[in-house]
């Protein structure tokens, strides 16, 4: 039973993180001036081209918020 709960946690976590990151990116583009938007929406790469990890600041914030929300809801 614990394995099913972990799979559900991971699926909900990544779906919610994607939605939060995408929504935050759209809000940032609409509200902030272009100088600040460039730093938050810019995609950073770590690694070699074929095996690189790509992320942006809005995506990282979405992952953190999603983890906090899902872990809080799964404890109840």
JSON list of N, CA and C in Angstrom, two decimals:
[
{"chain": "A", "resi": 1, "resn": "UNK", "atom": "N", "xyz": [0.82, -1.20, 0.00]},
{"chain": "A", "resi": 1, "resn": "UNK", "atom": "CA", "xyz": [0.00, 0.00, 0.00]},
{"chain": "A", "resi": 1, "resn": "UNK", "atom": "C", "xyz": [0.87, 1.26, 0.00]},
{"chain": "A", "resi": 2, "resn": "UNK", "atom": "N", "xyz": [2.02, 1.18, 0.66]},
{"chain": "A", "resi": 2, "resn": "UNK", "atom": "CA", "xyz": [2.90, 2.34, 0.73]},
{"chain": "A", "resi": 2, "resn": "UNK", "atom": "C", "xyz": [3.48, 2.68, -0.64]},
{"chain": "A", "resi": 3, "resn": "UNK", "atom": "N", "xyz": [3.73, 1.68, -1.48]},
{"chain": "A", "resi": 3, "resn": "UNK", "atom": "CA", "xyz": [4.27, 1.91, -2.81]},
{"chain": "A", "resi": 3, "resn": "UNK", "atom": "C", "xyz": [3.31, 2.67, -3.70]},
{"chain": "A", "resi": 4, "resn": "UNK", "atom": "N", "xyz": [2.03, 2.34, -3.60]},
{"chain": "A", "resi": 4, "resn": "UNK", "atom": "CA", "xyz": [1.02, 3.05, -4.39]},
{"chain": "A", "resi": 4, "resn": "UNK", "atom": "C", "xyz": [0.93, 4.50, -3.94]},
{"chain": "A", "resi": 5, "resn": "UNK", "atom": "N", "xyz": [1.01, 4.72, -2.65]},
{"chain": "A", "resi": 5, "resn": "UNK", "atom": "CA", "xyz": [0.95, 6.08, -2.12]},
{"chain": "A", "resi": 5, "resn": "UNK", "atom": "C", "xyz": [2.14, 6.92, -2.62]},
{"chain": "A", "resi": 6, "resn": "UNK", "atom": "N", "xyz": [3.33, 6.30, -2.70]},
{"chain": "A", "resi": 6, "resn": "UNK", "atom": "CA", "xyz": [4.50, 7.04, -3.20]},
{"chain": "A", "resi": 6, "resn": "UNK", "atom": "C", "xyz": [4.37, 7.37, -4.67]},
{"chain": "A", "resi": 7, "resn": "UNK", "atom": "N", "xyz": [3.83, 6.45, -5.46]},
{"chain": "A", "resi": 7, "resn": "UNK", "atom": "CA", "xyz": [3.63, 6.73, -6.89]},
{"chain": "A", "resi": 7, "resn": "UNK", "atom": "C", "xyz": [2.63, 7.86, -7.07]},
{"chain": "A", "resi": 8, "resn": "UNK", "atom": "N", "xyz": [1.55, 7.84, -6.31]},
{"chain": "A", "resi": 8, "resn": "UNK", "atom": "CA", "xyz": [0.56, 8.92, -6.39]},
{"chain": "A", "resi": 8, "resn": "UNK", "atom": "C", "xyz": [1.19, 10.24, -5.97]},
{"chain": "A", "resi": 9, "resn": "UNK", "atom": "N", "xyz": [2.01, 10.22, -4.92]},
{"chain": "A", "resi": 9, "resn": "UNK", "atom": "CA", "xyz": [2.70, 11.43, -4.46]},
{"chain": "A", "resi": 9, "resn": "UNK", "atom": "C", "xyz": [3.58, 12.01, -5.57]},
{"chain": "A", "resi": 10, "resn": "UNK", "atom": "N", "xyz": [4.36, 11.18, -6.23]},
{"chain": "A", "resi": 10, "resn": "UNK", "atom": "CA", "xyz": [5.27, 11.65, -7.27]},
{"chain": "A", "resi": 10, "resn": "UNK", "atom": "C", "xyz": [4.51, 12.20, -8.47]},
{"chain": "A", "resi": 11, "resn": "UNK", "atom": "N", "xyz": [3.45, 11.51, -8.89]},
{"chain": "A", "resi": 11, "resn": "UNK", "atom": "CA", "xyz": [2.67, 11.98, -10.04]},
{"chain": "A", "resi": 11, "resn": "UNK", "atom": "C", "xyz": [2.01, 13.32, -9.75]},
{"chain": "A", "resi": 12, "resn": "UNK", "atom": "N", "xyz": [1.35, 13.42, -8.61]},
{"chain": "A", "resi": 12, "resn": "UNK", "atom": "CA", "xyz": [0.70, 14.69, -8.24]},
{"chain": "A", "resi": 12, "resn": "UNK", "atom": "C", "xyz": [1.74, 15.78, -8.06]},
{"chain": "A", "resi": 13, "resn": "UNK", "atom": "N", "xyz": [2.89, 15.44, -7.48]},
{"chain": "A", "resi": 13, "resn": "UNK", "atom": "CA", "xyz": [3.96, 16.41, -7.24]},
{"chain": "A", "resi": 13, "resn": "UNK", "atom": "C", "xyz": [4.42, 17.04, -8.56]},
{"chain": "A", "resi": 14, "resn": "UNK", "atom": "N", "xyz": [4.73, 16.22, -9.57]},
{"chain": "A", "resi": 14, "resn": "UNK", "atom": "CA", "xyz": [5.25, 16.76, -10.82]},
{"chain": "A", "resi": 14, "resn": "UNK", "atom": "C", "xyz": [4.18, 17.49, -11.63]},
{"chain": "A", "resi": 15, "resn": "UNK", "atom": "N", "xyz": [2.95, 17.02, -11.60]},
{"chain": "A", "resi": 15, "resn": "UNK", "atom": "CA", "xyz": [1.87, 17.72, -12.31]},
{"chain": "A", "resi": 15, "resn": "UNK", "atom": "C", "xyz": [1.64, 19.09, -11.68]},
{"chain": "A", "resi": 16, "resn": "UNK", "atom": "N", "xyz": [1.54, 19.13, -10.35]},
{"chain": "A", "resi": 16, "resn": "UNK", "atom": "CA", "xyz": [1.32, 20.40, -9.66]},
{"chain": "A", "resi": 16, "resn": "UNK", "atom": "C", "xyz": [2.51, 21.33, -9.83]},
{"chain": "A", "resi": 17, "resn": "UNK", "atom": "N", "xyz": [3.73, 20.79, -9.81]},
{"chain": "A", "resi": 17, "resn": "UNK", "atom": "CA", "xyz": [4.93, 21.62, -9.99]},
{"chain": "A", "resi": 17, "resn": "UNK", "atom": "C", "xyz": [4.94, 22.25, -11.38]},
{"chain": "A", "resi": 18, "resn": "UNK", "atom": "N", "xyz": [4.58, 21.49, -12.39]},
{"chain": "A", "resi": 18, "resn": "UNK", "atom": "CA", "xyz": [4.51, 22.04, -13.74]},
{"chain": "A", "resi": 18, "resn": "UNK", "atom": "C", "xyz": [3.48, 23.14, -13.87]},
{"chain": "A", "resi": 19, "resn": "UNK", "atom": "N", "xyz": [2.32, 22.91, -13.28]},
{"chain": "A", "resi": 19, "resn": "UNK", "atom": "CA", "xyz": [1.26, 23.93, -13.34]},
{"chain": "A", "resi": 19, "resn": "UNK", "atom": "C", "xyz": [1.63, 25.19, -12.58]},
{"chain": "A", "resi": 20, "resn": "UNK", "atom": "N", "xyz": [2.22, 25.04, -11.41]},
{"chain": "A", "resi": 20, "resn": "UNK", "atom": "CA", "xyz": [2.64, 26.21, -10.63]},
{"chain": "A", "resi": 20, "resn": "UNK", "atom": "C", "xyz": [3.75, 26.96, -11.34]},
{"chain": "A", "resi": 21, "resn": "UNK", "atom": "N", "xyz": [4.75, 26.25, -11.87]},
{"chain": "A", "resi": 21, "resn": "UNK", "atom": "CA", "xyz": [5.85, 26.89, -12.58]},
{"chain": "A", "resi": 21, "resn": "UNK", "atom": "C", "xyz": [5.38, 27.63, -13.82]},
{"chain": "A", "resi": 22, "resn": "UNK", "atom": "N", "xyz": [4.50, 26.99, -14.59]},
{"chain": "A", "resi": 22, "resn": "UNK", "atom": "CA", "xyz": [3.97, 27.62, -15.81]},
{"chain": "A", "resi": 22, "resn": "UNK", "atom": "C", "xyz": [3.12, 28.84, -15.47]},
{"chain": "A", "resi": 23, "resn": "UNK", "atom": "N", "xyz": [2.26, 28.71, -14.47]},
{"chain": "A", "resi": 23, "resn": "UNK", "atom": "CA", "xyz": [1.42, 29.84, -14.06]},
{"chain": "A", "resi": 23, "resn": "UNK", "atom": "C", "xyz": [2.25, 30.99, -13.50]},
{"chain": "A", "resi": 24, "resn": "UNK", "atom": "N", "xyz": [3.25, 30.67, -12.70]},
{"chain": "A", "resi": 24, "resn": "UNK", "atom": "CA", "xyz": [4.13, 31.71, -12.15]},
{"chain": "A", "resi": 24, "resn": "UNK", "atom": "C", "xyz": [4.88, 32.43, -13.25]},
{"chain": "A", "resi": 25, "resn": "UNK", "atom": "N", "xyz": [5.32, 31.68, -14.26]},
{"chain": "A", "resi": 25, "resn": "UNK", "atom": "CA", "xyz": [6.02, 32.29, -15.39]},
{"chain": "A", "resi": 25, "resn": "UNK", "atom": "C", "xyz": [5.11, 33.27, -16.14]},
{"chain": "A", "resi": 26, "resn": "UNK", "atom": "N", "xyz": [3.86, 32.88, -16.36]},
{"chain": "A", "resi": 26, "resn": "UNK", "atom": "CA", "xyz": [2.91, 33.77, -17.05]},
{"chain": "A", "resi": 26, "resn": "UNK", "atom": "C", "xyz": [2.60, 35.01, -16.22]},
{"chain": "A", "resi": 27, "resn": "UNK", "atom": "N", "xyz": [2.47, 34.86, -14.92]},
{"chain": "A", "resi": 27, "resn": "UNK", "atom": "CA", "xyz": [2.21, 36.01, -14.05]},
{"chain": "A", "resi": 27, "resn": "UNK", "atom": "C", "xyz": [3.41, 36.95, -14.03]},
{"chain": "A", "resi": 28, "resn": "UNK", "atom": "N", "xyz": [4.61, 36.39, -13.95]},
{"chain": "A", "resi": 28, "resn": "UNK", "atom": "CA", "xyz": [5.83, 37.21, -13.93]},
{"chain": "A", "resi": 28, "resn": "UNK", "atom": "C", "xyz": [5.97, 38.00, -15.22]},
{"chain": "A", "resi": 29, "resn": "UNK", "atom": "N", "xyz": [5.69, 37.36, -16.36]},
{"chain": "A", "resi": 29, "resn": "UNK", "atom": "CA", "xyz": [5.79, 38.05, -17.65]},
{"chain": "A", "resi": 29, "resn": "UNK", "atom": "C", "xyz": [4.78, 39.19, -17.73]},
{"chain": "A", "resi": 30, "resn": "UNK", "atom": "N", "xyz": [3.59, 38.99, -17.17]},
{"chain": "A", "resi": 30, "resn": "UNK", "atom": "CA", "xyz": [2.54, 40.00, -17.25]},
{"chain": "A", "resi": 30, "resn": "UNK", "atom": "C", "xyz": [2.78, 41.17, -16.30]},
{"chain": "A", "resi": 31, "resn": "UNK", "atom": "N", "xyz": [3.42, 40.93, -15.16]},
{"chain": "A", "resi": 31, "resn": "UNK", "atom": "CA", "xyz": [3.52, 41.97, -14.14]},
{"chain": "A", "resi": 31, "resn": "UNK", "atom": "C", "xyz": [4.85, 42.71, -14.15]},
{"chain": "A", "resi": 32, "resn": "UNK", "atom": "N", "xyz": [5.95, 41.99, -14.19]},
{"chain": "A", "resi": 32, "resn": "UNK", "atom": "CA", "xyz": [7.26, 42.61, -14.01]},
{"chain": "A", "resi": 32, "resn": "UNK", "atom": "C", "xyz": [7.80, 43.22, -15.31]},
{"chain": "A", "resi": 33, "resn": "UNK", "atom": "N", "xyz": [8.70, 44.19, -15.19]},
{"chain": "A", "resi": 33, "resn": "UNK", "atom": "CA", "xyz": [9.34, 44.74, -16.38]},
{"chain": "A", "resi": 33, "resn": "UNK", "atom": "C", "xyz": [10.27, 43.72, -17.04]},
{"chain": "A", "resi": 34, "resn": "UNK", "atom": "N", "xyz": [10.64, 43.99, -18.27]},
{"chain": "A", "resi": 34, "resn": "UNK", "atom": "CA", "xyz": [11.38, 42.99, -19.06]},
{"chain": "A", "resi": 34, "resn": "UNK", "atom": "C", "xyz": [12.75, 42.65, -18.48]},
{"chain": "A", "resi": 35, "resn": "UNK", "atom": "N", "xyz": [13.39, 43.55, -17.77]},
{"chain": "A", "resi": 35, "resn": "UNK", "atom": "CA", "xyz": [14.70, 43.25, -17.18]},
{"chain": "A", "resi": 35, "resn": "UNK", "atom": "C", "xyz": [14.59, 42.15, -16.11]},
{"chain": "A", "resi": 36, "resn": "UNK", "atom": "N", "xyz": [13.59, 42.27, -15.26]},
{"chain": "A", "resi": 36, "resn": "UNK", "atom": "CA", "xyz": [13.40, 41.27, -14.21]},
{"chain": "A", "resi": 36, "resn": "UNK", "atom": "C", "xyz": [12.88, 39.95, -14.77]},
{"chain": "A", "resi": 37, "resn": "UNK", "atom": "N", "xyz": [12.08, 40.03, -15.81]},
{"chain": "A", "resi": 37, "resn": "UNK", "atom": "CA", "xyz": [11.53, 38.82, -16.43]},
{"chain": "A", "resi": 37, "resn": "UNK", "atom": "C", "xyz": [12.64, 37.98, -17.03]},
{"chain": "A", "resi": 38, "resn": "UNK", "atom": "N", "xyz": [13.61, 38.63, -17.64]},
{"chain": "A", "resi": 38, "resn": "UNK", "atom": "CA", "xyz": [14.71, 37.90, -18.26]},
{"chain": "A", "resi": 38, "resn": "UNK", "atom": "C", "xyz": [15.48, 37.03, -17.29]},
{"chain": "A", "resi": 39, "resn": "UNK", "atom": "N", "xyz": [15.63, 37.49, -16.06]},
{"chain": "A", "resi": 39, "resn": "UNK", "atom": "CA", "xyz": [16.38, 36.70, -15.09]},
{"chain": "A", "resi": 39, "resn": "UNK", "atom": "C", "xyz": [15.56, 35.55, -14.51]},
{"chain": "A", "resi": 40, "resn": "UNK", "atom": "N", "xyz": [14.25, 35.70, -14.44]},
{"chain": "A", "resi": 40, "resn": "UNK", "atom": "CA", "xyz": [13.41, 34.65, -13.87]},
{"chain": "A", "resi": 40, "resn": "UNK", "atom": "C", "xyz": [13.00, 33.59, -14.88]},
{"chain": "A", "resi": 41, "resn": "UNK", "atom": "N", "xyz": [12.91, 33.96, -16.15]},
{"chain": "A", "resi": 41, "resn": "UNK", "atom": "CA", "xyz": [12.42, 33.06, -17.18]},
{"chain": "A", "resi": 41, "resn": "UNK", "atom": "C", "xyz": [13.55, 32.41, -17.97]},
{"chain": "A", "resi": 42, "resn": "UNK", "atom": "N", "xyz": [14.76, 32.92, -17.83]},
{"chain": "A", "resi": 42, "resn": "UNK", "atom": "CA", "xyz": [15.90, 32.38, -18.57]},
{"chain": "A", "resi": 42, "resn": "UNK", "atom": "C", "xyz": [16.14, 30.92, -18.21]},
{"chain": "A", "resi": 43, "resn": "UNK", "atom": "N", "xyz": [16.43, 30.11, -19.20]},
{"chain": "A", "resi": 43, "resn": "UNK", "atom": "CA", "xyz": [16.67, 28.68, -18.99]},
{"chain": "A", "resi": 43, "resn": "UNK", "atom": "C", "xyz": [18.16, 28.45, -18.78]},
{"chain": "A", "resi": 44, "resn": "UNK", "atom": "N", "xyz": [18.49, 27.81, -17.67]},
{"chain": "A", "resi": 44, "resn": "UNK", "atom": "CA", "xyz": [19.87, 27.49, -17.33]},
{"chain": "A", "resi": 44, "resn": "UNK", "atom": "C", "xyz": [20.15, 26.03, -17.67]},
{"chain": "A", "resi": 45, "resn": "UNK", "atom": "N", "xyz": [21.35, 25.74, -18.13]},
{"chain": "A", "resi": 45, "resn": "UNK", "atom": "CA", "xyz": [21.76, 24.38, -18.50]},
{"chain": "A", "resi": 45, "resn": "UNK", "atom": "C", "xyz": [22.92, 23.94, -17.61]},
{"chain": "A", "resi": 46, "resn": "UNK", "atom": "N", "xyz": [22.84, 22.70, -17.15]},
{"chain": "A", "resi": 46, "resn": "UNK", "atom": "CA", "xyz": [23.95, 22.10, -16.41]},
{"chain": "A", "resi": 46, "resn": "UNK", "atom": "C", "xyz": [24.26, 20.77, -17.08]},
{"chain": "A", "resi": 47, "resn": "UNK", "atom": "N", "xyz": [25.50, 20.57, -17.47]},
{"chain": "A", "resi": 47, "resn": "UNK", "atom": "CA", "xyz": [25.89, 19.30, -18.07]},
{"chain": "A", "resi": 47, "resn": "UNK", "atom": "C", "xyz": [26.27, 19.43, -19.53]},
{"chain": "A", "resi": 48, "resn": "UNK", "atom": "N", "xyz": [26.57, 18.29, -20.13]},
{"chain": "A", "resi": 48, "resn": "UNK", "atom": "CA", "xyz": [26.91, 18.21, -21.54]},
{"chain": "A", "resi": 48, "resn": "UNK", "atom": "C", "xyz": [25.61, 18.30, -22.34]},
{"chain": "A", "resi": 49, "resn": "UNK", "atom": "N", "xyz": [25.69, 18.76, -23.58]},
{"chain": "A", "resi": 49, "resn": "UNK", "atom": "CA", "xyz": [24.49, 19.03, -24.36]},
{"chain": "A", "resi": 49, "resn": "UNK", "atom": "C", "xyz": [23.51, 17.86, -24.40]},
{"chain": "A", "resi": 50, "resn": "UNK", "atom": "N", "xyz": [23.99, 16.66, -24.67]},
{"chain": "A", "resi": 50, "resn": "UNK", "atom": "CA", "xyz": [23.08, 15.51, -24.78]},
{"chain": "A", "resi": 50, "resn": "UNK", "atom": "C", "xyz": [22.53, 15.07, -23.43]},
{"chain": "A", "resi": 51, "resn": "UNK", "atom": "N", "xyz": [23.26, 15.33, -22.37]},
{"chain": "A", "resi": 51, "resn": "UNK", "atom": "CA", "xyz": [22.84, 14.89, -21.03]},
{"chain": "A", "resi": 51, "resn": "UNK", "atom": "C", "xyz": [22.67, 16.09, -20.10]},
{"chain": "A", "resi": 52, "resn": "UNK", "atom": "N", "xyz": [22.12, 17.17, -20.59]},
{"chain": "A", "resi": 52, "resn": "UNK", "atom": "CA", "xyz": [22.03, 18.37, -19.77]},
{"chain": "A", "resi": 52, "resn": "UNK", "atom": "C", "xyz": [20.73, 18.42, -18.98]},
{"chain": "A", "resi": 53, "resn": "UNK", "atom": "N", "xyz": [20.77, 19.15, -17.89]},
{"chain": "A", "resi": 53, "resn": "UNK", "atom": "CA", "xyz": [19.62, 19.38, -17.02]},
{"chain": "A", "resi": 53, "resn": "UNK", "atom": "C", "xyz": [19.24, 20.85, -17.23]},
{"chain": "A", "resi": 54, "resn": "UNK", "atom": "N", "xyz": [18.05, 21.10, -17.73]},
{"chain": "A", "resi": 54, "resn": "UNK", "atom": "CA", "xyz": [17.59, 22.46, -18.01]},
{"chain": "A", "resi": 54, "resn": "UNK", "atom": "C", "xyz": [16.56, 22.88, -16.96]},
{"chain": "A", "resi": 55, "resn": "UNK", "atom": "N", "xyz": [16.70, 24.09, -16.44]},
{"chain": "A", "resi": 55, "resn": "UNK", "atom": "CA", "xyz": [15.74, 24.58, -15.45]},
{"chain": "A", "resi": 55, "resn": "UNK", "atom": "C", "xyz": [15.69, 26.10, -15.52]},
{"chain": "A", "resi": 56, "resn": "UNK", "atom": "N", "xyz": [14.62, 26.66, -14.96]},
{"chain": "A", "resi": 56, "resn": "UNK", "atom": "CA", "xyz": [14.54, 28.11, -14.76]},
{"chain": "A", "resi": 56, "resn": "UNK", "atom": "C", "xyz": [14.07, 28.38, -13.34]},
{"chain": "A", "resi": 57, "resn": "UNK", "atom": "N", "xyz": [14.13, 29.61, -12.92]},
{"chain": "A", "resi": 57, "resn": "UNK", "atom": "CA", "xyz": [13.82, 29.97, -11.54]},
{"chain": "A", "resi": 57, "resn": "UNK", "atom": "C", "xyz": [12.36, 29.71, -11.22]},
{"chain": "A", "resi": 58, "resn": "UNK", "atom": "N", "xyz": [11.46, 30.00, -12.16]},
{"chain": "A", "resi": 58, "resn": "UNK", "atom": "CA", "xyz": [10.03, 29.76, -11.93]},
{"chain": "A", "resi": 58, "resn": "UNK", "atom": "C", "xyz": [9.76, 28.26, -11.75]},
{"chain": "A", "resi": 59, "resn": "UNK", "atom": "N", "xyz": [10.46, 27.44, -12.49]},
{"chain": "A", "resi": 59, "resn": "UNK", "atom": "CA", "xyz": [10.30, 26.00, -12.35]},
{"chain": "A", "resi": 59, "resn": "UNK", "atom": "C", "xyz": [10.77, 25.48, -11.00]},
{"chain": "A", "resi": 60, "resn": "UNK", "atom": "N", "xyz": [11.87, 26.02, -10.51]},
{"chain": "A", "resi": 60, "resn": "UNK", "atom": "CA", "xyz": [12.39, 25.62, -9.20]},
{"chain": "A", "resi": 60, "resn": "UNK", "atom": "C", "xyz": [11.43, 26.06, -8.09]},
{"chain": "A", "resi": 61, "resn": "UNK", "atom": "N", "xyz": [10.90, 27.27, -8.20]},
{"chain": "A", "resi": 61, "resn": "UNK", "atom": "CA", "xyz": [9.91, 27.74, -7.22]},
{"chain": "A", "resi": 61, "resn": "UNK", "atom": "C", "xyz": [8.67, 26.86, -7.28]},
{"chain": "A", "resi": 62, "resn": "UNK", "atom": "N", "xyz": [8.25, 26.47, -8.48]},
{"chain": "A", "resi": 62, "resn": "UNK", "atom": "CA", "xyz": [7.11, 25.57, -8.63]},
{"chain": "A", "resi": 62, "resn": "UNK", "atom": "C", "xyz": [7.35, 24.22, -7.98]},
{"chain": "A", "resi": 63, "resn": "UNK", "atom": "N", "xyz": [8.57, 23.67, -8.11]},
{"chain": "A", "resi": 63, "resn": "UNK", "atom": "CA", "xyz": [8.90, 22.40, -7.47]},
{"chain": "A", "resi": 63, "resn": "UNK", "atom": "C", "xyz": [8.84, 22.51, -5.94]},
{"chain": "A", "resi": 64, "resn": "UNK", "atom": "N", "xyz": [9.38, 23.60, -5.41]},
{"chain": "A", "resi": 64, "resn": "UNK", "atom": "CA", "xyz": [9.40, 23.78, -3.96]},
{"chain": "A", "resi": 64, "resn": "UNK", "atom": "C", "xyz": [7.98, 23.93, -3.41]},
{"chain": "A", "resi": 65, "resn": "UNK", "atom": "N", "xyz": [7.18, 24.80, -4.04]},
{"chain": "A", "resi": 65, "resn": "UNK", "atom": "CA", "xyz": [5.81, 25.00, -3.58]},
{"chain": "A", "resi": 65, "resn": "UNK", "atom": "C", "xyz": [4.98, 23.74, -3.73]},
{"chain": "A", "resi": 66, "resn": "UNK", "atom": "N", "xyz": [5.18, 23.02, -4.81]},
{"chain": "A", "resi": 66, "resn": "UNK", "atom": "CA", "xyz": [4.44, 21.78, -5.02]},
{"chain": "A", "resi": 66, "resn": "UNK", "atom": "C", "xyz": [4.78, 20.75, -3.95]},
{"chain": "A", "resi": 67, "resn": "UNK", "atom": "N", "xyz": [6.05, 20.63, -3.61]},
{"chain": "A", "resi": 67, "resn": "UNK", "atom": "CA", "xyz": [6.44, 19.69, -2.56]},
{"chain": "A", "resi": 67, "resn": "UNK", "atom": "C", "xyz": [5.80, 20.05, -1.23]},
{"chain": "A", "resi": 68, "resn": "UNK", "atom": "N", "xyz": [5.81, 21.35, -0.90]},
{"chain": "A", "resi": 68, "resn": "UNK", "atom": "CA", "xyz": [5.21, 21.78, 0.37]},
{"chain": "A", "resi": 68, "resn": "UNK", "atom": "C", "xyz": [3.71, 21.50, 0.40]},
{"chain": "A", "resi": 69, "resn": "UNK", "atom": "N", "xyz": [3.02, 21.78, -0.69]},
{"chain": "A", "resi": 69, "resn": "UNK", "atom": "CA", "xyz": [1.58, 21.57, -0.74]},
{"chain": "A", "resi": 69, "resn": "UNK", "atom": "C", "xyz": [1.22, 20.09, -0.68]},
{"chain": "A", "resi": 70, "resn": "UNK", "atom": "N", "xyz": [1.87, 19.29, -1.51]},
{"chain": "A", "resi": 70, "resn": "UNK", "atom": "CA", "xyz": [1.53, 17.86, -1.57]},
{"chain": "A", "resi": 70, "resn": "UNK", "atom": "C", "xyz": [1.92, 17.15, -0.28]},
{"chain": "A", "resi": 71, "resn": "UNK", "atom": "N", "xyz": [3.07, 17.47, 0.29]},
{"chain": "A", "resi": 71, "resn": "UNK", "atom": "CA", "xyz": [3.46, 16.81, 1.54]},
{"chain": "A", "resi": 71, "resn": "UNK", "atom": "C", "xyz": [2.53, 17.20, 2.68]},
{"chain": "A", "resi": 72, "resn": "UNK", "atom": "N", "xyz": [2.04, 18.43, 2.68]},
{"chain": "A", "resi": 72, "resn": "UNK", "atom": "CA", "xyz": [1.09, 18.86, 3.71]},
{"chain": "A", "resi": 72, "resn": "UNK", "atom": "C", "xyz": [-0.24, 18.11, 3.54]},
{"chain": "A", "resi": 73, "resn": "UNK", "atom": "N", "xyz": [-0.69, 17.97, 2.31]},
{"chain": "A", "resi": 73, "resn": "UNK", "atom": "CA", "xyz": [-1.97, 17.30, 2.08]},
{"chain": "A", "resi": 73, "resn": "UNK", "atom": "C", "xyz": [-1.89, 15.79, 2.28]},
{"chain": "A", "resi": 74, "resn": "UNK", "atom": "N", "xyz": [-0.73, 15.18, 2.02]},
{"chain": "A", "resi": 74, "resn": "UNK", "atom": "CA", "xyz": [-0.59, 13.74, 2.19]},
{"chain": "A", "resi": 74, "resn": "UNK", "atom": "C", "xyz": [-0.48, 13.34, 3.66]},
{"chain": "A", "resi": 75, "resn": "UNK", "atom": "N", "xyz": [-0.08, 14.27, 4.53]},
{"chain": "A", "resi": 75, "resn": "UNK", "atom": "CA", "xyz": [0.02, 13.96, 5.96]},
{"chain": "A", "resi": 75, "resn": "UNK", "atom": "C", "xyz": [-1.36, 13.84, 6.60]},
{"chain": "A", "resi": 76, "resn": "UNK", "atom": "N", "xyz": [-2.32, 14.56, 6.05]},
{"chain": "A", "resi": 76, "resn": "UNK", "atom": "CA", "xyz": [-3.67, 14.54, 6.65]},
{"chain": "A", "resi": 76, "resn": "UNK", "atom": "C", "xyz": [-4.40, 13.27, 6.40]}
]
